[in-house]
Coordinates of C-alpha atoms and ligand atoms in Angstrom, one line a residue:
M1 CA 9.9 47.1 -1.6
P2 CA 8.8 44.5 -4.1
A3 CA 5.2 43.3 -4.3
I4 CA 6.3 39.8 -3.7
A5 CA 9.5 38.5 -2.2
V6 CA 10.0 34.7 -2.1
E7 CA 13.1 33.3 -0.3
G8 CA 14.2 29.7 -0.3
L9 CA 10.8 28.0 -0.5
R10 CA 10.8 24.2 -0.1
K11 CA 7.9 21.7 0.0
R12 CA 8.2 17.9 -0.1
Y13 CA 5.4 15.3 -0.5
G14 CA 7.0 12.1 0.7
E15 CA 10.0 11.5 -1.6
V16 CA 8.9 14.1 -4.1
R17 CA 10.6 17.5 -3.8
A18 CA 7.7 19.5 -5.3
V19 CA 9.4 22.8 -4.6
D20 CA 13.1 22.6 -4.1
G21 CA 14.5 26.0 -3.0
V22 CA 12.7 28.7 -4.9
T23 CA 13.6 32.4 -4.7
F24 CA 12.2 35.2 -6.7
E25 CA 10.8 38.8 -6.5
V26 CA 7.9 40.4 -8.4
A27 CA 7.7 44.2 -8.7
H28 CA 4.6 46.3 -8.2
G29 CA 2.5 46.3 -11.3
E30 CA 4.5 43.6 -12.9
F31 CA 2.9 40.8 -15.0
Y32 CA 4.9 37.7 -13.9
G33 CA 4.6 34.2 -15.2
I34 CA 5.7 30.9 -13.7
L35 CA 6.3 28.5 -16.5
G36 CA 7.1 24.8 -16.7
P37 CA 5.9 21.4 -17.8
N38 CA 3.4 19.3 -15.9
G39 CA 4.7 18.4 -12.5
A40 CA 7.3 21.2 -12.4
G41 CA 6.0 22.5 -9.1
K42 CA 4.2 25.6 -10.4
T43 CA 0.9 25.1 -8.5
T44 CA 2.7 24.1 -5.3
T45 CA 4.9 27.2 -5.6
L46 CA 1.8 29.4 -6.1
E47 CA 0.0 27.8 -3.1
L48 CA 3.0 28.4 -0.8
V49 CA 3.3 32.0 -2.0
E50 CA -0.4 32.7 -1.5
G51 CA -0.3 31.2 2.0
L52 CA -2.7 28.4 1.2
R53 CA 0.0 25.9 2.2
E54 CA 2.7 25.9 4.9
P55 CA 6.2 25.7 3.4
D56 CA 8.7 23.2 4.9
E57 CA 11.3 25.9 4.6
G58 CA 11.6 29.4 3.3
S59 CA 9.2 32.3 3.3
A60 CA 7.1 34.5 1.0
R61 CA 6.3 38.2 1.7
L62 CA 3.4 39.8 0.0
L63 CA 3.2 43.6 0.1
G64 CA 5.8 43.4 2.9
Q65 CA 3.9 40.9 5.1
P66 CA 4.6 37.2 5.5
S67 CA 1.9 35.1 3.7
W68 CA 2.3 32.3 6.4
P69 CA 0.9 32.2 9.0
R70 CA -2.2 33.6 7.3
D71 CA -3.3 37.1 8.1
P72 CA -6.9 38.1 7.3
G73 CA -5.7 41.7 6.7
L74 CA -3.4 40.5 4.0
L75 CA -5.9 38.1 2.5
R76 CA -8.2 41.1 1.8
R77 CA -5.5 42.6 -0.4
I78 CA -4.9 39.6 -2.5
G79 CA -7.0 37.8 -5.1
V80 CA -6.7 34.1 -5.7
Q81 CA -8.4 32.5 -8.6
L82 CA -9.7 29.1 -7.4
Q83 CA -10.4 26.4 -9.9
A84 CA -14.0 26.3 -11.2
S85 CA -14.5 23.1 -9.1
A86 CA -14.2 25.3 -6.0
F87 CA -17.5 27.1 -6.7
F88 CA -20.3 26.8 -4.2
E89 CA -22.6 24.1 -5.4
K90 CA -25.8 24.7 -7.3
L91 CA -25.6 28.5 -7.4
T92 CA -26.0 30.7 -10.5
A93 CA -23.2 32.9 -11.7
R94 CA -24.8 35.9 -10.0
E95 CA -25.3 34.0 -6.7
Q96 CA -21.7 32.8 -6.8
I97 CA -20.2 36.3 -7.1
H98 CA -22.6 37.8 -4.6
T99 CA -21.6 35.1 -2.1
F100 CA -17.9 36.0 -2.6
A101 CA -18.8 39.7 -2.3
A102 CA -20.7 39.1 0.9
L103 CA -17.7 37.2 2.4
Y104 CA -15.5 40.2 1.7
G105 CA -18.1 42.8 2.8
V106 CA -18.3 44.2 -0.8
S107 CA -21.5 45.7 -2.2
S108 CA -23.9 43.8 -4.5
R109 CA -23.4 46.6 -7.0
R110 CA -19.7 45.9 -7.2
A111 CA -20.4 42.2 -7.7
D112 CA -22.7 42.9 -10.6
E113 CA -20.1 45.3 -12.1
M114 CA -17.5 42.5 -12.0
L115 CA -19.9 40.1 -13.8
E116 CA -20.2 42.8 -16.5
T117 CA -16.4 43.3 -16.6
V118 CA -15.9 39.6 -17.4
G119 CA -18.8 39.7 -19.9
L120 CA -21.1 37.4 -18.0
T121 CA -24.1 39.7 -17.4
E122 CA -26.2 37.6 -19.8
K123 CA -25.2 34.4 -18.0
A124 CA -26.0 35.8 -14.5
G125 CA -29.0 33.5 -14.1
T126 CA -27.1 30.4 -15.3
R127 CA -26.0 27.7 -12.8
D128 CA -22.3 27.2 -12.6
D129 CA -22.4 23.6 -13.9
K130 CA -24.2 24.9 -17.1
L131 CA -21.5 27.4 -17.9
S132 CA -19.0 26.7 -20.7
G133 CA -15.3 26.2 -19.7
G134 CA -14.4 29.8 -20.7
Q135 CA -17.4 31.2 -18.9
A136 CA -16.6 29.3 -15.7
Q137 CA -12.9 30.5 -15.9
R138 CA -14.1 34.1 -16.3
L139 CA -16.5 33.7 -13.3
S140 CA -13.7 32.4 -11.2
I141 CA -11.5 35.4 -12.1
A142 CA -14.4 37.8 -11.4
C143 CA -14.8 36.1 -7.9
A144 CA -11.0 36.6 -7.3
L145 CA -11.3 40.3 -8.2
V146 CA -14.5 41.3 -6.5
H147 CA -12.8 42.8 -3.5
D148 CA -10.4 44.9 -5.7
P149 CA -7.2 43.2 -4.7
E150 CA -3.7 44.7 -5.3
L151 CA -2.2 41.3 -6.1
V152 CA -3.8 38.7 -8.3
F153 CA -2.8 35.0 -8.6
L154 CA -4.1 32.9 -11.4
D155 CA -3.3 29.2 -11.8
E156 CA -3.4 28.1 -15.4
P157 CA -6.3 30.4 -16.2
T158 CA -6.6 29.4 -19.9
T159 CA -6.2 25.7 -19.7
G160 CA -8.9 23.9 -21.6
L161 CA -10.2 26.9 -23.4
D162 CA -10.7 27.2 -27.2
P163 CA -8.4 29.8 -29.0
Q164 CA -11.1 32.5 -29.1
A165 CA -11.9 32.2 -25.4
R166 CA -8.2 32.2 -24.6
R167 CA -7.7 35.5 -26.5
N168 CA -10.7 37.1 -24.7
L169 CA -9.2 36.0 -21.4
W170 CA -5.8 37.5 -22.4
D171 CA -7.5 40.8 -23.0
L172 CA -9.2 40.7 -19.6
L173 CA -5.9 39.8 -17.9
R174 CA -4.1 42.7 -19.7
E175 CA -6.8 45.1 -18.6
I176 CA -6.5 43.9 -14.9
N177 CA -2.7 44.5 -15.1
A178 CA -3.1 47.9 -16.9
Q179 CA -5.2 49.1 -13.9
G180 CA -2.0 48.8 -11.9
R181 CA -2.5 45.4 -10.3
T182 CA 0.4 43.0 -9.9
V183 CA -0.5 39.7 -11.7
V184 CA 1.1 36.4 -11.2
L185 CA 0.1 33.4 -13.3
T186 CA 1.2 29.9 -13.9
T187 CA 0.9 28.4 -17.3
H188 CA 2.3 25.5 -19.4
Y189 CA 1.6 27.5 -22.6
L190 CA 4.9 29.2 -23.5
D191 CA 3.2 31.2 -26.3
E192 CA 0.8 32.7 -23.7
A193 CA 3.6 33.6 -21.4
E194 CA 5.6 35.2 -24.3
I195 CA 2.5 37.4 -25.1
L196 CA 1.4 38.4 -21.6
C197 CA 4.3 38.4 -19.2
D198 CA 6.8 41.2 -18.5
R199 CA 9.0 38.5 -16.9
V200 CA 8.9 34.7 -16.6
A201 CA 10.4 32.2 -14.2
I202 CA 11.1 28.9 -16.0
M203 CA 10.6 26.0 -13.6
D204 CA 11.5 22.4 -13.9
A205 CA 11.6 19.7 -11.2
G206 CA 10.9 22.1 -8.3
R207 CA 13.5 24.6 -9.2
I208 CA 13.7 27.9 -11.1
L209 CA 16.1 27.6 -14.0
R210 CA 16.1 31.1 -15.2
V211 CA 14.2 34.4 -14.8
G212 CA 13.9 37.2 -17.3
A213 CA 11.8 39.0 -19.9
P214 CA 10.8 36.5 -22.6
S215 CA 12.5 38.6 -25.3
E216 CA 15.7 38.9 -23.2
L217 CA 15.9 35.1 -22.6
I218 CA 15.3 34.4 -26.2
A219 CA 18.1 36.9 -27.3
E220 CA 20.5 35.8 -24.5
L221 CA 20.3 32.2 -25.6
G222 CA 20.2 33.0 -29.3
V223 CA 17.1 31.0 -30.0
G224 CA 13.7 31.5 -31.7
N225 CA 11.2 31.2 -28.9
L226 CA 10.6 30.2 -25.3
E227 CA 10.3 26.5 -26.3
D228 CA 13.9 26.7 -27.5
V229 CA 14.9 28.5 -24.3
F230 CA 13.5 25.5 -22.3
L231 CA 15.3 23.0 -24.6
Q232 CA 18.6 25.0 -24.1
L233 CA 18.2 25.1 -20.4
T234 CA 17.3 21.4 -19.8
G235 CA 18.5 19.6 -22.9
R236 CA 15.1 18.2 -23.6
E237 CA 11.9 19.1 -25.4
Y238 CA 9.3 21.0 -23.4
R239 CA 6.5 18.6 -24.5
E240 CA 7.6 14.9 -24.1
Ligands
LIG1 N1 -0.9 17.1 -2.5 C1 0.1 16.4 -3.0 N2 0.5 15.2 -2.5 C2 1.5 14.5 -3.1 N3 2.2 15.0 -4.2 C3 1.9 16.1 -4.7 C4 0.8 16.9 -4.2 N4 0.7 18.1 -4.9 C5 1.7 18.0 -5.9 N5 2.4 16.8 -5.7 C6 3.5 16.4 -6.6 O1 4.5 17.5 -6.6 C7 5.0 17.7 -7.9 C8 4.7 19.2 -8.3 O2 3.3 19.3 -8.5 P1 2.6 20.7 -9.0 O3 1.1 20.4 -9.0 O4 3.1 21.8 -8.1 O5 3.2 20.9 -10.4 P2 2.7 21.8 -11.6 O6 3.9 22.3 -12.2 O7 1.7 22.7 -11.1 O8 2.0 20.7 -12.6 P3 0.7 20.8 -13.5 O9 1.1 21.7 -14.6 O10 0.5 19.4 -13.9 O11 -0.4 21.3 -12.6 C9 4.4 16.7 -8.8 O12 5.3 15.6 -8.8 C10 3.2 16.3 -8.0 O13 2.8 14.9 -8.3

Protein backbone atom coordinates (compact mmCIF):
# COMPACT_ATOMS: atom_id res chain seq x y z
CA MET A 1 0.00 0.00 0.00
CA PRO A 2 1.42 3.43 -0.92
CA ALA A 3 1.71 6.16 1.76
CA ILE A 4 -0.36 8.46 -0.44
CA ALA A 5 -2.76 7.54 -3.24
CA VAL A 6 -4.41 10.39 -5.13
CA GLU A 7 -7.06 9.69 -7.75
CA GLY A 8 -8.67 12.14 -10.16
CA LEU A 9 -8.62 15.24 -7.93
CA ARG A 10 -10.39 18.32 -9.26
CA LYS A 11 -11.04 21.74 -7.77
CA ARG A 12 -12.48 24.81 -9.48
CA TYR A 13 -12.61 28.38 -8.27
CA GLY A 14 -15.25 29.98 -10.49
CA GLU A 15 -13.89 29.65 -14.01
CA VAL A 16 -10.38 28.68 -12.85
CA ARG A 17 -9.62 24.95 -12.90
CA ALA A 18 -7.00 25.13 -10.13
CA VAL A 19 -6.64 21.33 -10.03
CA ASP A 20 -7.82 19.59 -13.16
CA GLY A 21 -7.66 15.81 -12.74
CA VAL A 22 -4.59 14.96 -10.69
CA THR A 23 -3.54 11.35 -10.00
CA PHE A 24 -0.34 10.19 -8.31
CA GLU A 25 1.08 7.85 -5.66
CA VAL A 26 3.84 8.34 -3.09
CA ALA A 27 5.64 5.37 -1.55
CA HIS A 28 6.46 5.03 2.15
CA GLY A 29 9.70 6.84 2.96
CA GLU A 30 9.78 8.66 -0.35
CA PHE A 31 10.80 12.32 -0.73
CA TYR A 32 8.31 13.61 -3.30
CA GLY A 33 8.19 17.03 -4.93
CA ILE A 34 5.32 18.81 -6.63
CA LEU A 35 6.85 21.35 -9.00
CA GLY A 36 5.44 24.07 -11.13
CA PRO A 37 5.39 27.77 -11.84
CA ASN A 38 3.21 30.23 -9.91
CA GLY A 39 -0.46 29.39 -10.26
CA ALA A 40 0.16 25.81 -11.45
CA GLY A 41 -2.10 24.44 -8.71
CA LYS A 42 0.54 23.07 -6.32
CA THR A 43 -0.86 24.59 -3.12
CA THR A 44 -4.43 23.64 -3.95
CA THR A 45 -3.33 20.07 -4.72
CA LEU A 46 -1.52 19.86 -1.40
CA GLU A 47 -4.53 21.26 0.50
CA LEU A 48 -6.84 18.71 -1.14
CA VAL A 49 -4.43 15.87 -0.36
CA GLU A 50 -4.03 16.99 3.26
CA GLY A 51 -7.80 17.17 3.72
CA LEU A 52 -7.76 20.92 4.37
CA ARG A 53 -10.13 21.47 1.43
CA GLU A 54 -12.96 19.41 -0.03
CA PRO A 55 -12.33 18.30 -3.63
CA ASP A 56 -15.03 18.80 -6.28
CA GLU A 57 -14.11 15.35 -7.56
CA GLY A 58 -11.64 12.60 -6.81
CA SER A 59 -10.07 11.39 -3.60
CA ALA A 60 -6.83 11.16 -1.67
CA ARG A 61 -5.96 8.30 0.66
CA LEU A 62 -3.24 8.83 3.27
CA LEU A 63 -1.88 5.72 4.99
CA GLY A 64 -4.86 3.86 3.56
CA GLN A 65 -7.54 6.24 4.86
CA PRO A 66 -9.46 8.92 2.95
CA SER A 67 -8.25 12.43 3.86
CA TRP A 68 -11.78 13.81 3.30
CA PRO A 69 -13.95 13.93 5.34
CA ARG A 70 -11.37 14.74 7.98
CA ASP A 71 -10.58 12.11 10.56
CA PRO A 72 -8.89 13.14 13.83
CA GLY A 73 -7.14 9.76 14.03
CA LEU A 74 -5.52 10.39 10.67
CA LEU A 75 -4.66 14.04 11.43
CA ARG A 76 -2.54 12.82 14.31
CA ARG A 77 -0.40 10.83 11.90
CA ILE A 78 0.30 13.65 9.45
CA GLY A 79 2.27 16.89 9.82
CA VAL A 80 1.29 19.97 7.85
CA GLN A 81 3.63 22.93 7.75
CA LEU A 82 1.45 26.00 7.92
CA GLN A 83 2.72 29.33 6.72
CA ALA A 84 4.46 31.43 9.38
CA SER A 85 1.47 33.78 9.25
CA ALA A 86 -0.58 30.99 10.85
CA PHE A 87 1.30 31.25 14.16
CA PHE A 88 -0.64 32.16 17.26
CA GLU A 89 -0.24 35.89 17.77
CA LYS A 90 2.26 37.39 20.18
CA LEU A 91 3.81 34.17 21.44
CA THR A 92 7.50 33.35 21.71
CA ALA A 93 8.99 30.51 19.70
CA ARG A 94 8.88 28.30 22.79
CA GLU A 95 5.27 29.22 23.56
CA GLN A 96 4.25 28.51 19.93
CA ILE A 97 5.63 25.00 19.89
CA HIS A 98 4.38 24.24 23.41
CA THR A 99 0.90 25.28 22.28
CA PHE A 100 1.06 22.87 19.32
CA ALA A 101 2.43 20.16 21.62
CA ALA A 102 -0.46 20.68 24.06
CA LEU A 103 -3.00 20.46 21.20
CA TYR A 104 -1.58 17.07 20.25
CA GLY A 105 -1.13 15.88 23.83
CA VAL A 106 2.65 15.76 23.42
CA SER A 107 5.06 16.39 26.32
CA SER A 108 6.78 19.75 26.88
CA ARG A 109 10.09 17.94 26.79
CA ARG A 110 9.39 16.75 23.26
CA ALA A 111 8.48 20.33 22.27
CA ASP A 112 11.82 21.61 23.59
CA GLU A 113 13.65 18.81 21.77
CA MET A 114 12.04 19.86 18.49
CA LEU A 115 13.18 23.45 19.03
CA GLU A 116 16.68 22.08 19.53
CA THR A 117 16.41 19.91 16.38
CA VAL A 118 15.64 22.94 14.22
CA GLY A 119 18.36 24.98 15.94
CA LEU A 120 16.09 27.46 17.67
CA THR A 121 16.89 26.85 21.33
CA GLU A 122 18.67 30.19 21.52
CA LYS A 123 15.63 31.92 20.05
CA ALA A 124 13.14 30.19 22.38
CA GLY A 125 12.29 33.46 24.14
CA THR A 126 11.91 35.49 20.94
CA ARG A 127 8.44 36.51 19.77
CA ASP A 128 7.49 35.06 16.38
CA ASP A 129 7.29 38.48 14.72
CA LYS A 130 10.92 39.11 15.72
CA LEU A 131 12.26 35.93 14.10
CA SER A 132 14.05 36.07 10.73
CA GLY A 133 12.37 34.46 7.70
CA GLY A 134 14.51 31.35 8.01
CA GLN A 135 13.92 31.05 11.76
CA ALA A 136 10.16 31.40 11.29
CA GLN A 137 10.21 28.68 8.58
CA ARG A 138 12.15 26.36 10.89
CA LEU A 139 9.71 27.05 13.73
CA SER A 140 6.76 26.22 11.49
CA ILE A 141 8.45 22.95 10.50
CA ALA A 142 9.14 22.14 14.16
CA CYS A 143 5.45 22.74 14.95
CA ALA A 144 4.46 20.39 12.10
CA LEU A 145 6.77 17.67 13.44
CA VAL A 146 6.16 17.94 17.18
CA HIS A 147 3.71 15.00 17.27
CA ASP A 148 6.12 12.75 15.31
CA PRO A 149 3.97 12.34 12.18
CA GLU A 150 4.56 9.59 9.62
CA LEU A 151 3.73 11.87 6.67
CA VAL A 152 5.03 15.42 6.40
CA PHE A 153 3.67 18.07 3.99
CA LEU A 154 5.59 21.26 3.31
CA ASP A 155 4.37 24.09 1.07
CA GLU A 156 7.28 26.02 -0.43
CA PRO A 157 9.36 25.70 2.75
CA THR A 158 12.37 27.66 1.44
CA THR A 159 10.65 30.54 -0.33
CA GLY A 160 12.15 33.86 0.69
CA LEU A 161 15.22 32.41 2.39
CA ASP A 162 18.82 33.42 1.69
CA PRO A 163 21.10 30.73 0.18
CA GLN A 164 22.67 29.72 3.50
CA ALA A 165 19.31 29.41 5.27
CA ARG A 166 18.00 27.36 2.33
CA ARG A 167 20.92 24.93 2.61
CA ASN A 168 20.40 24.56 6.36
CA LEU A 169 16.74 23.81 5.79
CA TRP A 170 17.62 21.24 3.09
CA ASP A 171 19.81 19.44 5.64
CA LEU A 172 16.93 19.41 8.12
CA LEU A 173 14.48 18.06 5.51
CA ARG A 174 16.92 15.31 4.48
CA GLU A 175 17.27 14.33 8.13
CA ILE A 176 13.49 14.15 8.60
CA ASN A 177 13.28 11.90 5.53
CA ALA A 178 16.25 9.76 6.58
CA GLN A 179 14.37 8.98 9.80
CA GLY A 180 11.87 7.10 7.64
CA ARG A 181 9.21 9.77 7.25
CA THR A 182 7.48 10.31 3.92
CA VAL A 183 7.96 13.93 2.84
CA VAL A 184 5.95 15.80 0.24
CA LEU A 185 6.90 19.34 -0.65
CA THR A 186 5.87 21.90 -3.21
CA THR A 187 8.45 24.21 -4.64
CA HIS A 188 8.95 26.48 -7.57
CA TYR A 189 12.73 26.06 -7.30
CA LEU A 190 13.72 23.36 -9.74
CA ASP A 191 17.30 23.15 -8.42
CA GLU A 192 15.93 22.43 -4.95
CA ALA A 193 13.75 19.63 -6.26
CA GLU A 194 16.66 18.14 -8.20
CA ILE A 195 18.75 18.05 -5.02
CA LEU A 196 16.15 16.81 -2.53
CA CYS A 197 13.50 14.72 -4.23
CA ASP A 198 13.46 11.02 -5.09
CA ARG A 199 10.68 11.76 -7.56
CA VAL A 200 8.93 14.87 -8.78
CA ALA A 201 5.56 15.59 -10.36
CA ILE A 202 5.77 18.48 -12.80
CA MET A 203 2.55 20.51 -12.77
CA ASP A 204 1.23 23.20 -15.05
CA ALA A 205 -2.25 24.66 -15.35
CA GLY A 206 -3.80 22.25 -12.85
CA ARG A 207 -2.42 19.08 -14.41
CA ILE A 208 0.54 16.79 -13.84
CA LEU A 209 2.59 16.67 -17.03
CA ARG A 210 5.14 14.06 -15.98
CA VAL A 211 6.33 12.13 -12.91
CA GLY A 212 9.76 10.64 -12.36
CA ALA A 213 13.14 10.82 -10.69
CA PRO A 214 14.80 14.12 -11.68
CA SER A 215 17.78 12.31 -13.24
CA GLU A 216 15.45 9.98 -15.18
CA LEU A 217 13.37 12.84 -16.57
CA ILE A 218 16.52 14.68 -17.60
CA ALA A 219 17.96 11.57 -19.30
CA GLU A 220 14.63 10.60 -20.90
CA LEU A 221 14.23 13.97 -22.57
CA GLY A 222 17.95 14.30 -23.35
CA VAL A 223 18.30 17.72 -21.69
CA GLY A 224 20.59 19.37 -19.11
CA ASN A 225 18.36 20.04 -16.10
CA LEU A 226 14.76 20.23 -14.85
CA GLU A 227 14.28 23.72 -16.33
CA ASP A 228 14.90 22.16 -19.75
CA VAL A 229 12.52 19.32 -18.90
CA PHE A 230 9.80 21.91 -18.27
CA LEU A 231 10.65 23.70 -21.53
CA GLN A 232 10.42 20.42 -23.44
CA LEU A 233 7.10 19.47 -21.86
CA THR A 234 5.37 22.84 -22.26
CA GLY A 235 7.23 24.56 -25.08
CA ARG A 236 7.82 27.60 -22.89
CA GLU A 237 10.33 28.86 -20.35
CA TYR A 238 9.75 27.98 -16.71
CA ARG A 239 10.18 31.63 -15.65
CA GLU A 240 8.29 34.05 -17.85
N1 LIG B 1 -9.14 30.47 -2.73
C1 LIG B 1 -9.05 30.71 -4.04
N2 LIG B 1 -10.03 31.39 -4.69
C2 LIG B 1 -9.94 31.63 -6.03
N3 LIG B 1 -8.93 31.21 -6.81
C3 LIG B 1 -7.94 30.53 -6.23
C4 LIG B 1 -7.94 30.25 -4.82
N4 LIG B 1 -6.81 29.55 -4.53
C5 LIG B 1 -6.14 29.42 -5.70
N5 LIG B 1 -6.80 29.99 -6.72
C6 LIG B 1 -6.39 30.00 -8.14
O1 LIG B 1 -6.12 28.66 -8.51
C7 LIG B 1 -4.95 28.56 -9.31
C8 LIG B 1 -3.93 27.64 -8.64
O2 LIG B 1 -3.46 28.27 -7.44
P1 LIG B 1 -2.43 27.57 -6.43
O3 LIG B 1 -2.20 28.49 -5.30
O4 LIG B 1 -2.88 26.20 -6.12
O5 LIG B 1 -1.12 27.49 -7.34
P2 LIG B 1 0.39 27.32 -6.92
O6 LIG B 1 0.99 26.44 -7.96
O7 LIG B 1 0.49 26.88 -5.51
O8 LIG B 1 0.95 28.78 -7.09
P3 LIG B 1 2.05 29.58 -6.19
O9 LIG B 1 3.36 28.96 -6.53
O10 LIG B 1 1.91 30.98 -6.72
O11 LIG B 1 1.64 29.43 -4.77
C9 LIG B 1 -4.46 29.98 -9.52
O12 LIG B 1 -4.96 30.45 -10.74
C10 LIG B 1 -5.08 30.72 -8.36
O13 LIG B 1 -5.27 32.08 -8.69
